[in-house]
CSV table of N, CA and C and ligand atoms in Angstrom, one decimal:
chain,number,residue,atom,x,y,z
D,1,UNK,N,76.8,-12.2,-80.1
D,1,UNK,CA,76.4,-11.1,-79.3
D,1,UNK,C,75.5,-11.7,-78.2
D,2,UNK,N,75.9,-11.5,-77.0
D,2,UNK,CA,74.8,-11.6,-76.0
D,2,UNK,C,74.0,-10.5,-75.5
D,3,UNK,N,72.7,-10.8,-74.9
D,3,UNK,CA,71.8,-9.9,-74.6
D,3,UNK,C,72.0,-9.4,-73.2
D,4,UNK,N,72.1,-8.4,-73.2
D,4,UNK,CA,72.2,-7.4,-71.8
D,4,UNK,C,70.9,-7.3,-71.2
D,5,UNK,N,70.8,-7.9,-69.8
D,5,UNK,CA,69.4,-7.8,-69.4
D,5,UNK,C,69.1,-6.5,-68.4
D,6,UNK,N,68.0,-6.0,-67.7
D,6,UNK,CA,67.8,-4.9,-67.1
D,6,UNK,C,68.0,-5.2,-65.9
D,7,UNK,N,68.0,-6.3,-65.4
D,7,UNK,CA,68.5,-6.5,-63.9
D,7,UNK,C,69.7,-6.7,-63.8
D,8,UNK,N,70.7,-6.7,-64.7
D,8,UNK,CA,72.4,-6.4,-64.5
D,8,UNK,C,72.6,-4.8,-64.7
D,9,UNK,N,73.1,-4.3,-63.5
D,9,UNK,CA,72.9,-3.0,-63.8
D,9,UNK,C,74.6,-2.9,-64.6
D,10,UNK,N,74.7,-1.8,-64.9
D,10,UNK,CA,76.2,-1.2,-65.9
D,10,UNK,C,76.2,-0.2,-65.5
D,11,UNK,N,77.6,0.2,-64.4
D,11,UNK,CA,78.0,1.2,-64.2
D,11,UNK,C,79.5,2.0,-64.9
D,12,UNK,N,79.2,1.4,-66.2
D,12,UNK,CA,80.2,2.2,-66.8
D,12,UNK,C,81.5,2.1,-66.5
D,13,UNK,N,82.6,1.1,-65.9
D,13,UNK,CA,83.5,1.2,-65.3
D,13,UNK,C,84.1,1.4,-66.5
D,14,UNK,N,85.4,1.6,-66.5
D,14,UNK,CA,86.2,2.2,-67.4
D,14,UNK,C,87.7,1.2,-67.3
D,15,UNK,N,88.1,0.7,-68.3
D,15,UNK,CA,89.2,-0.3,-68.3
D,15,UNK,C,90.2,0.3,-69.2
D,16,UNK,N,91.7,0.3,-68.7
D,16,UNK,CA,92.8,0.9,-69.2
D,16,UNK,C,93.3,0.4,-70.9
D,17,UNK,N,92.8,-0.9,-71.0
D,17,UNK,CA,92.9,-1.5,-72.3
D,17,UNK,C,92.1,-2.1,-72.8
D,18,UNK,N,91.7,-2.0,-74.0
D,18,UNK,CA,90.4,-2.7,-74.7
D,18,UNK,C,90.5,-4.2,-74.5
D,19,UNK,N,89.1,-4.7,-74.2
D,19,UNK,CA,88.8,-6.1,-73.7
D,19,UNK,C,88.8,-6.6,-74.8
D,20,UNK,N,88.8,-8.1,-74.4
D,20,UNK,CA,88.6,-9.1,-75.4
D,20,UNK,C,87.5,-9.9,-75.3
D,21,UNK,N,86.5,-10.1,-76.1
D,21,UNK,CA,85.3,-10.7,-76.1
D,21,UNK,C,85.3,-12.6,-75.9
D,22,UNK,N,84.9,-13.0,-75.0
D,22,UNK,CA,84.9,-14.1,-74.7
D,22,UNK,C,84.2,-15.2,-75.5
D,23,UNK,N,84.9,-15.9,-76.1
D,23,UNK,CA,84.5,-16.8,-77.0
D,23,UNK,C,84.0,-18.1,-76.5
D,24,UNK,N,84.5,-19.1,-76.1
D,24,UNK,CA,84.0,-20.3,-75.7
D,24,UNK,C,83.9,-20.3,-74.0
D,25,UNK,N,82.6,-20.4,-73.5
D,25,UNK,CA,82.5,-20.2,-72.2
D,25,UNK,C,81.8,-21.8,-71.7
D,26,UNK,N,83.1,-22.1,-71.0
D,26,UNK,CA,82.6,-23.8,-70.4
D,26,UNK,C,82.2,-23.7,-68.9
D,27,UNK,N,82.6,-22.4,-68.2
D,27,UNK,CA,82.3,-22.8,-66.7
D,27,UNK,C,82.0,-21.6,-66.2
D,28,UNK,N,81.5,-21.3,-65.0
D,28,UNK,CA,80.8,-20.1,-64.1
D,28,UNK,C,81.4,-20.6,-62.8
D,29,UNK,N,82.6,-19.6,-62.6
D,29,UNK,CA,83.4,-19.8,-61.5
D,29,UNK,C,82.8,-18.6,-60.3
D,30,UNK,N,82.8,-19.0,-59.3
D,30,UNK,CA,82.1,-18.2,-58.0
D,30,UNK,C,83.3,-17.7,-57.1
D,31,UNK,N,83.4,-16.5,-56.9
D,31,UNK,CA,84.2,-16.1,-55.6
D,31,UNK,C,83.5,-15.2,-55.0
D,32,UNK,N,84.6,-15.2,-53.9
D,32,UNK,CA,84.1,-14.0,-53.0
D,32,UNK,C,85.2,-12.9,-52.9
D,33,UNK,N,85.2,-11.7,-52.2
D,33,UNK,CA,85.9,-10.7,-52.4
D,33,UNK,C,86.9,-11.1,-51.2
D,34,UNK,N,86.6,-11.7,-50.6
D,34,UNK,CA,87.2,-12.0,-49.1
D,34,UNK,C,87.4,-10.8,-48.4
D,35,UNK,N,87.4,-9.6,-48.7
D,35,UNK,CA,87.8,-8.7,-48.1
D,35,UNK,C,86.2,-8.1,-47.4
D,36,UNK,N,86.0,-7.7,-46.1
D,36,UNK,CA,84.5,-7.4,-45.7
D,36,UNK,C,84.4,-6.0,-46.4
D,37,UNK,N,83.3,-5.6,-46.7
D,37,UNK,CA,82.9,-4.2,-46.9
D,37,UNK,C,83.5,-3.6,-48.5
D,38,UNK,N,84.2,-4.5,-49.1
D,38,UNK,CA,84.6,-4.3,-50.5
D,38,UNK,C,83.4,-4.2,-51.5
D,39,UNK,N,82.8,-3.2,-52.4
D,39,UNK,CA,81.8,-3.1,-53.1
D,39,UNK,C,82.5,-3.1,-54.5
D,40,UNK,N,81.7,-3.4,-55.6
D,40,UNK,CA,82.6,-3.4,-57.0
D,40,UNK,C,83.5,-2.1,-57.2
D,41,UNK,N,82.9,-0.9,-56.7
D,41,UNK,CA,84.1,0.5,-56.9
D,41,UNK,C,85.4,-0.1,-56.2
D,42,UNK,N,85.5,-0.2,-55.1
D,42,UNK,CA,86.6,-0.6,-54.4
D,42,UNK,C,87.3,-1.8,-54.9
D,43,UNK,N,86.8,-2.9,-55.4
D,43,UNK,CA,87.4,-4.0,-55.8
D,43,UNK,C,87.8,-3.2,-57.3
D,44,UNK,N,87.4,-2.7,-57.9
D,44,UNK,CA,87.5,-2.0,-59.4
D,44,UNK,C,89.0,-1.2,-59.2
D,45,UNK,N,89.0,-0.2,-57.9
D,45,UNK,CA,90.2,0.5,-57.8
D,45,UNK,C,91.4,-0.3,-57.6
D,46,UNK,N,91.2,-1.6,-56.7
D,46,UNK,CA,92.2,-2.4,-56.1
D,46,UNK,C,92.8,-3.2,-57.2
D,47,UNK,N,91.8,-3.9,-58.1
D,47,UNK,CA,92.4,-4.6,-59.4
D,47,UNK,C,93.3,-3.5,-60.2
D,48,UNK,N,92.9,-2.3,-60.7
D,48,UNK,CA,93.5,-1.3,-61.4
D,48,UNK,C,94.8,-0.8,-61.0
D,49,UNK,N,94.3,0.0,-59.7
D,49,UNK,CA,95.7,0.8,-59.2
D,49,UNK,C,96.4,0.0,-58.4
D,50,UNK,N,96.3,-1.1,-57.8
D,50,UNK,CA,97.2,-1.9,-56.5
D,50,UNK,C,97.8,-3.3,-57.8
D,51,UNK,N,97.1,-4.0,-58.3
D,51,UNK,CA,97.3,-5.0,-59.0
D,51,UNK,C,97.7,-4.5,-60.5
D,52,UNK,N,97.5,-3.4,-61.0
D,52,UNK,CA,98.1,-3.0,-62.5
D,52,UNK,C,97.2,-3.5,-63.4
D,53,UNK,N,96.1,-4.2,-63.3
D,53,UNK,CA,95.1,-4.8,-64.3
D,53,UNK,C,94.5,-3.4,-64.8
D,54,UNK,N,93.9,-4.0,-66.3
D,54,UNK,CA,93.2,-3.1,-66.9
D,54,UNK,C,91.9,-2.7,-66.2
D,55,UNK,N,91.3,-3.6,-65.3
D,55,UNK,CA,90.3,-2.8,-64.7
D,55,UNK,C,89.6,-4.5,-63.8
D,56,UNK,N,88.6,-3.8,-62.9
D,56,UNK,CA,88.2,-5.2,-62.1
D,56,UNK,C,88.2,-6.5,-62.9
D,57,UNK,N,88.5,-7.5,-62.5
D,57,UNK,CA,88.9,-8.9,-63.1
D,57,UNK,C,87.7,-9.7,-63.3
D,58,UNK,N,86.6,-9.5,-62.1
D,58,UNK,CA,85.5,-10.3,-62.3
D,58,UNK,C,84.6,-10.2,-63.6
D,59,UNK,N,83.9,-10.8,-64.3
D,59,UNK,CA,83.0,-10.7,-65.2
D,59,UNK,C,81.3,-9.9,-64.9
D,60,UNK,N,81.1,-10.1,-63.3
D,60,UNK,CA,80.1,-9.9,-62.9
D,60,UNK,C,80.3,-9.6,-61.1
D,61,UNK,N,79.4,-8.8,-60.7
D,61,UNK,CA,79.6,-8.4,-59.0
D,61,UNK,C,78.5,-8.8,-58.7
D,62,UNK,N,78.3,-9.0,-57.4
D,62,UNK,CA,77.0,-9.2,-56.6
D,62,UNK,C,77.2,-8.4,-55.3
D,63,UNK,N,76.7,-7.4,-55.2
D,63,UNK,CA,77.0,-6.6,-53.9
D,63,UNK,C,76.1,-6.8,-52.7
D,64,UNK,N,76.3,-6.7,-51.4
D,64,UNK,CA,75.7,-7.5,-50.5
D,64,UNK,C,74.1,-7.3,-50.1
D,65,UNK,N,73.7,-6.5,-50.9
D,65,UNK,CA,72.2,-5.9,-50.8
D,65,UNK,C,71.5,-7.1,-52.3
D,66,UNK,N,72.7,-7.4,-53.0
D,66,UNK,CA,71.9,-8.5,-54.0
D,66,UNK,C,72.0,-7.9,-55.3
D,67,UNK,N,72.3,-6.5,-55.5
D,67,UNK,CA,72.6,-6.1,-56.8
D,67,UNK,C,73.6,-6.5,-57.4
D,68,UNK,N,73.3,-6.9,-58.8
D,68,UNK,CA,73.9,-7.2,-59.8
D,68,UNK,C,74.5,-6.6,-60.9
D,69,UNK,N,75.9,-6.1,-60.6
D,69,UNK,CA,76.3,-5.4,-61.4
D,69,UNK,C,77.6,-5.9,-62.4
D,70,UNK,N,77.6,-5.3,-63.3
D,70,UNK,CA,78.5,-5.7,-64.6
D,70,UNK,C,80.0,-5.2,-64.3
D,71,UNK,N,80.6,-6.1,-64.5
D,71,UNK,CA,82.4,-5.9,-64.6
D,71,UNK,C,82.7,-6.1,-65.8
D,72,UNK,N,83.6,-6.9,-66.1
D,72,UNK,CA,84.0,-7.1,-67.5
D,72,UNK,C,82.9,-7.8,-68.3
D,73,UNK,N,81.7,-8.1,-68.1
D,73,UNK,CA,80.7,-8.9,-68.7
D,73,UNK,C,81.2,-9.8,-69.4
D,74,UNK,N,81.2,-9.4,-71.2
D,74,UNK,CA,81.4,-10.8,-71.4
D,74,UNK,C,82.5,-10.6,-72.0
D,75,UNK,N,83.7,-10.2,-71.4
D,75,UNK,CA,85.1,-10.1,-72.1
D,75,UNK,C,85.7,-11.1,-71.1
D,76,UNK,N,87.1,-11.5,-71.7
D,76,UNK,CA,87.8,-12.4,-71.1
D,76,UNK,C,88.1,-11.5,-69.7
D,77,UNK,N,88.2,-12.4,-68.7
D,77,UNK,CA,88.2,-11.4,-67.2
D,77,UNK,C,89.6,-11.7,-66.7
D,78,UNK,N,90.1,-11.7,-65.4
D,78,UNK,CA,91.2,-11.9,-64.7
D,78,UNK,C,90.9,-12.2,-63.6
D,79,UNK,N,90.5,-13.6,-63.0
D,79,UNK,CA,90.1,-14.0,-62.0
D,79,UNK,C,90.7,-15.4,-61.5
D,80,UNK,N,90.8,-16.3,-62.6
D,80,UNK,CA,91.2,-17.7,-62.2
D,80,UNK,C,92.3,-17.8,-63.1
D,81,UNK,N,93.3,-18.2,-63.0
D,81,UNK,CA,94.7,-18.7,-63.8
D,81,UNK,C,94.2,-19.8,-64.4
D,82,UNK,N,94.5,-19.6,-65.5
D,82,UNK,CA,94.0,-20.9,-67.0
D,82,UNK,C,92.6,-20.6,-67.4
D,83,UNK,N,91.7,-20.2,-66.2
D,83,UNK,CA,90.6,-20.4,-66.8
D,83,UNK,C,89.9,-18.8,-67.3
D,84,UNK,N,90.4,-18.1,-67.2
D,84,UNK,CA,89.7,-16.9,-67.6
D,84,UNK,C,89.1,-16.7,-69.3
D,85,UNK,N,90.0,-17.4,-70.2
D,85,UNK,CA,89.7,-17.5,-71.4
D,85,UNK,C,88.0,-18.5,-71.6
D,86,UNK,N,87.7,-19.1,-70.4
D,86,UNK,CA,86.6,-20.2,-71.1
D,86,UNK,C,85.8,-20.2,-69.5
D,87,UNK,N,86.0,-18.7,-69.1
D,87,UNK,CA,84.6,-19.0,-67.8
D,87,UNK,C,84.4,-17.3,-67.8
D,88,UNK,N,83.0,-17.7,-66.9
D,88,UNK,CA,82.6,-16.2,-66.6
D,88,UNK,C,82.8,-16.2,-65.2
D,89,UNK,N,83.3,-15.0,-64.2
D,89,UNK,CA,83.7,-15.3,-63.0
D,89,UNK,C,82.8,-14.0,-62.5
D,90,UNK,N,81.8,-14.8,-61.3
D,90,UNK,CA,81.3,-13.8,-60.4
D,90,UNK,C,81.5,-13.7,-59.2
D,91,UNK,N,81.8,-12.5,-58.7
D,91,UNK,CA,82.6,-12.3,-57.6
D,91,UNK,C,81.0,-11.5,-56.6
D,92,UNK,N,81.3,-12.5,-55.3
D,92,UNK,CA,79.9,-11.9,-54.1
D,92,UNK,C,80.9,-10.9,-53.3
D,93,UNK,N,80.3,-9.9,-53.0
D,93,UNK,CA,81.0,-9.0,-51.8
D,93,UNK,C,80.8,-9.8,-50.5
D,94,UNK,N,82.1,-9.9,-50.0
D,94,UNK,CA,82.2,-10.6,-48.6
D,94,UNK,C,83.0,-11.5,-48.2
D,95,UNK,N,83.6,-11.9,-46.9
D,95,UNK,CA,84.1,-13.3,-46.7
D,95,UNK,C,83.8,-14.2,-46.1
D,96,UNK,N,83.5,-15.1,-47.0
D,96,UNK,CA,82.5,-16.4,-46.6
D,96,UNK,C,83.6,-17.3,-45.9
D,97,UNK,N,84.1,-17.0,-45.3
D,97,UNK,CA,85.2,-17.8,-44.3
D,97,UNK,C,84.6,-17.3,-42.9
D,98,UNK,N,84.2,-16.0,-43.2
D,98,UNK,CA,84.0,-15.6,-41.5
D,98,UNK,C,82.2,-15.6,-41.2
D,99,UNK,N,81.5,-15.3,-43.0
D,99,UNK,CA,80.2,-15.2,-42.5
D,99,UNK,C,79.6,-15.8,-44.0
D,100,UNK,N,78.3,-15.9,-43.9
D,100,UNK,CA,77.9,-16.2,-45.1
D,100,UNK,C,77.5,-15.2,-45.8
D,101,UNK,N,77.0,-15.6,-47.3
D,101,UNK,CA,76.3,-14.9,-48.1
D,101,UNK,C,74.7,-14.6,-47.7
D,102,UNK,N,74.6,-13.3,-48.4
D,102,UNK,CA,72.9,-13.0,-47.7
D,102,UNK,C,72.1,-13.6,-48.6
D,103,UNK,N,71.0,-13.5,-48.1
D,103,UNK,CA,69.9,-14.1,-48.8
D,103,UNK,C,69.4,-13.7,-50.3
D,104,UNK,N,69.6,-12.5,-50.1
D,104,UNK,CA,69.8,-11.4,-51.5
D,104,UNK,C,70.6,-11.9,-52.3
D,105,UNK,N,71.7,-12.1,-52.3
D,105,UNK,CA,73.4,-12.4,-53.0
D,105,UNK,C,72.7,-13.5,-53.5
D,106,UNK,N,72.5,-14.7,-53.0
D,106,UNK,CA,72.4,-16.0,-52.9
D,106,UNK,C,71.0,-16.0,-54.3
D,107,UNK,N,70.1,-15.3,-53.8
D,107,UNK,CA,69.2,-15.2,-54.8
D,107,UNK,C,69.5,-14.6,-56.1
D,108,UNK,N,70.2,-13.7,-56.1
D,108,UNK,CA,70.7,-13.0,-57.1
D,108,UNK,C,71.8,-14.3,-58.2
D,109,UNK,N,72.7,-14.7,-57.1
D,109,UNK,CA,73.6,-15.8,-58.0
D,109,UNK,C,73.0,-16.7,-58.8
D,110,UNK,N,71.8,-17.1,-58.0
D,110,UNK,CA,71.1,-18.2,-58.7
D,110,UNK,C,70.5,-17.8,-59.7
D,111,UNK,N,70.0,-16.6,-60.0
D,111,UNK,CA,69.4,-16.2,-61.2
D,111,UNK,C,70.3,-15.7,-62.2
D,112,UNK,N,71.3,-15.4,-62.0
D,112,UNK,CA,72.6,-14.9,-62.8
D,112,UNK,C,73.2,-16.2,-63.7
D,113,UNK,N,73.0,-17.3,-62.4
D,113,UNK,CA,73.6,-18.7,-63.2
D,113,UNK,C,72.7,-19.1,-64.1
D,114,UNK,N,71.8,-19.4,-63.6
D,114,UNK,CA,70.3,-19.9,-64.3
D,114,UNK,C,70.5,-19.2,-65.9
D,115,UNK,N,70.6,-18.1,-66.1
D,115,UNK,CA,70.4,-17.2,-67.4
D,115,UNK,C,71.8,-17.6,-68.0
D,116,UNK,N,73.1,-17.3,-67.4
D,116,UNK,CA,74.3,-17.8,-68.1
D,116,UNK,C,74.4,-19.4,-68.4
D,117,UNK,N,73.8,-20.5,-67.4
D,117,UNK,CA,73.6,-21.7,-67.9
D,117,UNK,C,73.0,-21.9,-69.2
D,118,UNK,N,72.1,-21.0,-69.4
D,118,UNK,CA,71.0,-21.1,-70.4
D,118,UNK,C,71.5,-20.6,-71.6
D,119,UNK,N,72.3,-19.4,-71.5
D,119,UNK,CA,73.0,-18.9,-72.6
D,119,UNK,C,73.9,-19.5,-73.2
D,120,UNK,N,74.9,-20.5,-72.2
D,120,UNK,CA,75.7,-21.1,-72.9
D,120,UNK,C,75.6,-22.6,-72.9
D,121,UNK,N,74.5,-23.0,-72.5
D,121,UNK,CA,74.1,-24.4,-72.6
D,121,UNK,C,75.2,-25.1,-71.9
D,122,UNK,N,75.1,-24.7,-70.4
D,122,UNK,CA,75.8,-25.6,-69.9
D,122,UNK,C,74.7,-26.3,-68.8
D,123,UNK,N,75.4,-27.3,-67.9
D,123,UNK,CA,74.6,-27.8,-66.6
D,123,UNK,C,75.6,-27.4,-65.7
D,124,UNK,N,74.8,-27.5,-64.4
D,124,UNK,CA,75.1,-26.7,-63.0
D,124,UNK,C,76.2,-27.6,-62.7
D,125,UNK,N,76.6,-28.6,-63.3
D,125,UNK,CA,78.3,-29.2,-62.9
D,125,UNK,C,79.2,-28.0,-63.2
D,126,UNK,N,78.9,-27.1,-64.5
D,126,UNK,CA,79.6,-26.4,-64.7
D,126,UNK,C,80.0,-25.3,-64.0
D,127,UNK,N,79.4,-25.0,-62.9
D,127,UNK,CA,79.5,-24.2,-62.0
D,127,UNK,C,80.4,-24.6,-60.9
D,128,UNK,N,81.5,-23.6,-60.7
D,128,UNK,CA,82.4,-24.1,-59.7
D,128,UNK,C,82.9,-23.3,-58.8
D,129,UNK,N,83.1,-23.4,-57.7
D,129,UNK,CA,83.9,-22.6,-56.7
D,129,UNK,C,85.5,-22.5,-57.3
D,130,UNK,N,85.8,-21.2,-57.0
D,130,UNK,CA,87.0,-20.9,-57.3
D,130,UNK,C,88.3,-22.1,-56.9
D,131,UNK,N,87.7,-22.3,-55.7
D,131,UNK,CA,88.8,-23.6,-54.8
D,131,UNK,C,88.6,-24.9,-55.3
D,132,UNK,N,87.7,-25.1,-56.3
D,132,UNK,CA,87.5,-26.2,-56.9
D,132,UNK,C,88.2,-26.5,-58.0
D,133,UNK,N,89.4,-25.6,-58.7
D,133,UNK,CA,90.0,-25.4,-59.7
D,133,UNK,C,91.3,-26.1,-59.5
D,134,UNK,N,91.9,-26.7,-60.3
D,134,UNK,CA,93.2,-27.6,-60.2
D,134,UNK,C,94.1,-26.5,-59.9
D,135,UNK,N,94.7,-26.8,-58.7
D,135,UNK,CA,95.9,-25.8,-58.5
D,135,UNK,C,95.7,-25.1,-57.3
D,136,UNK,N,94.2,-24.8,-57.1
D,136,UNK,CA,93.8,-23.4,-56.3
D,136,UNK,C,93.9,-24.0,-54.9
D,137,UNK,N,94.8,-23.2,-54.1
D,137,UNK,CA,94.7,-23.4,-52.4
D,137,UNK,C,94.1,-23.2,-51.3
D,138,UNK,N,93.6,-21.4,-52.0
D,138,UNK,CA,92.9,-20.9,-51.2
D,138,UNK,C,91.1,-21.3,-51.2
D,139,UNK,N,90.7,-21.0,-50.1
D,139,UNK,CA,89.2,-21.5,-50.0
D,139,UNK,C,87.8,-21.0,-50.8
D,140,UNK,N,88.2,-19.4,-51.5
D,140,UNK,CA,87.3,-18.8,-52.1
D,140,UNK,C,86.6,-19.9,-52.6
D,141,UNK,N,85.1,-19.6,-52.8
D,141,UNK,CA,84.4,-18.3,-52.2
D,141,UNK,C,84.4,-18.8,-50.9
D,142,UNK,N,85.0,-19.1,-50.2
D,142,UNK,CA,84.9,-19.2,-48.3
D,142,UNK,C,84.2,-20.4,-48.2
D,143,UNK,N,85.0,-20.8,-46.8
D,143,UNK,CA,84.6,-22.5,-46.5
D,143,UNK,C,83.1,-22.1,-45.8
D,144,UNK,N,82.5,-21.1,-45.5
D,144,UNK,CA,80.8,-21.3,-45.4
D,144,UNK,C,80.0,-21.2,-46.8
D,145,UNK,N,80.6,-21.4,-47.7
D,145,UNK,CA,79.6,-21.6,-49.1
D,145,UNK,C,79.7,-22.8,-49.7
D,146,UNK,N,78.9,-23.6,-49.6
D,146,UNK,CA,78.8,-24.7,-50.3
D,146,UNK,C,78.8,-24.8,-51.7
D,147,UNK,N,79.5,-25.4,-52.1
D,147,UNK,CA,79.3,-25.3,-53.5
D,147,UNK,C,78.0,-26.5,-54.2
D,148,UNK,N,78.3,-27.7,-53.6
D,148,UNK,CA,77.5,-28.8,-54.0
D,148,UNK,C,76.2,-28.5,-53.6
D,149,UNK,N,76.0,-27.7,-52.2
D,149,UNK,CA,74.6,-27.6,-52.1
D,149,UNK,C,74.1,-26.1,-52.9
D,150,UNK,N,74.7,-25.2,-53.5
D,150,UNK,CA,74.5,-24.4,-54.4
D,150,UNK,C,74.1,-25.2,-55.6
D,151,UNK,N,75.0,-25.8,-56.0
D,151,UNK,CA,74.2,-26.4,-57.4
D,151,UNK,C,73.2,-27.0,-57.4
D,152,UNK,N,72.8,-28.1,-56.2
D,152,UNK,CA,71.5,-28.5,-56.1
D,152,UNK,C,70.5,-27.5,-56.2
D,153,UNK,N,70.8,-26.6,-55.3
D,153,UNK,CA,69.4,-25.6,-55.1
D,153,UNK,C,69.1,-24.9,-56.2
D,154,UNK,N,70.1,-24.7,-57.2
D,154,UNK,CA,69.6,-24.3,-58.3
D,154,UNK,C,68.6,-25.1,-59.2
D,155,UNK,N,68.7,-26.5,-58.8
D,155,UNK,CA,67.9,-27.3,-59.6
D,155,UNK,C,66.5,-27.4,-59.0
D,156,UNK,N,66.3,-27.5,-57.9
D,156,UNK,CA,65.4,-27.6,-57.0
D,156,UNK,C,64.4,-26.4,-56.7
D,157,UNK,N,65.0,-25.1,-56.6
D,157,UNK,CA,64.6,-23.6,-56.4
D,157,UNK,C,64.0,-23.1,-57.5
D,158,UNK,N,64.4,-24.0,-58.7
D,158,UNK,CA,63.9,-23.2,-59.9
D,158,UNK,C,63.2,-24.4,-60.7
D,159,UNK,N,62.0,-24.3,-60.4
D,159,UNK,CA,61.2,-25.5,-61.1
D,159,UNK,C,61.1,-25.6,-62.6
D,160,UNK,N,61.2,-24.3,-63.3
D,160,UNK,CA,61.4,-24.1,-64.7
D,160,UNK,C,62.7,-24.5,-65.3
D,161,UNK,N,63.5,-24.7,-64.3
D,161,UNK,CA,65.0,-24.8,-65.0
D,161,UNK,C,65.2,-26.7,-65.2
D,162,UNK,N,65.7,-26.9,-66.0
D,162,UNK,CA,66.0,-28.5,-66.3
D,162,UNK,C,67.4,-28.6,-66.6
D,163,UNK,N,67.8,-29.4,-65.7
D,163,UNK,CA,69.2,-29.5,-66.0
D,163,UNK,C,69.5,-30.4,-67.0
D,164,UNK,N,70.9,-29.9,-68.0
D,164,UNK,CA,71.0,-31.3,-69.0
D,164,UNK,C,71.3,-32.6,-68.3
D,165,UNK,N,70.9,-33.4,-69.4
D,165,UNK,CA,71.4,-34.6,-68.8
D,165,UNK,C,72.7,-35.2,-68.8
U,1,ZN,ZN1,88.7,-16.7,-56.3
């Protein structure tokens, strides 16, 4: 059982089918919406109505203003082919092929990633951009999102955080 924290907002999204609890989380996978101006509600509607999924595919969503909102939370998501059962998918609103994440989004992503790394006893090497997964050809989370730099920033900008050997 994972502890919910106050800084993760829960807007009680509804899902059409019961969700399955995540068991062995080995990766944190970062995405962008690719669509500019899509917030969590728009993404939820798209995944539910257009894709025909149970509901939003991401575990967590970070709005342009940095607000962290629960999607599927600690349940199996639908965001990365063959990785859904063993990862947490975090989606940032925006298209980072065209622009860059806001400072607020990056700060929130850092905070959420550190929280999850501790929870699952993982190191920063377990944080991957969607495009870093085997077989993925799209640029997600966008060509302006430097994954290597982000992983480094977690270690350097968070003095209390000690990366695993
Ligand atoms: Zn993606």
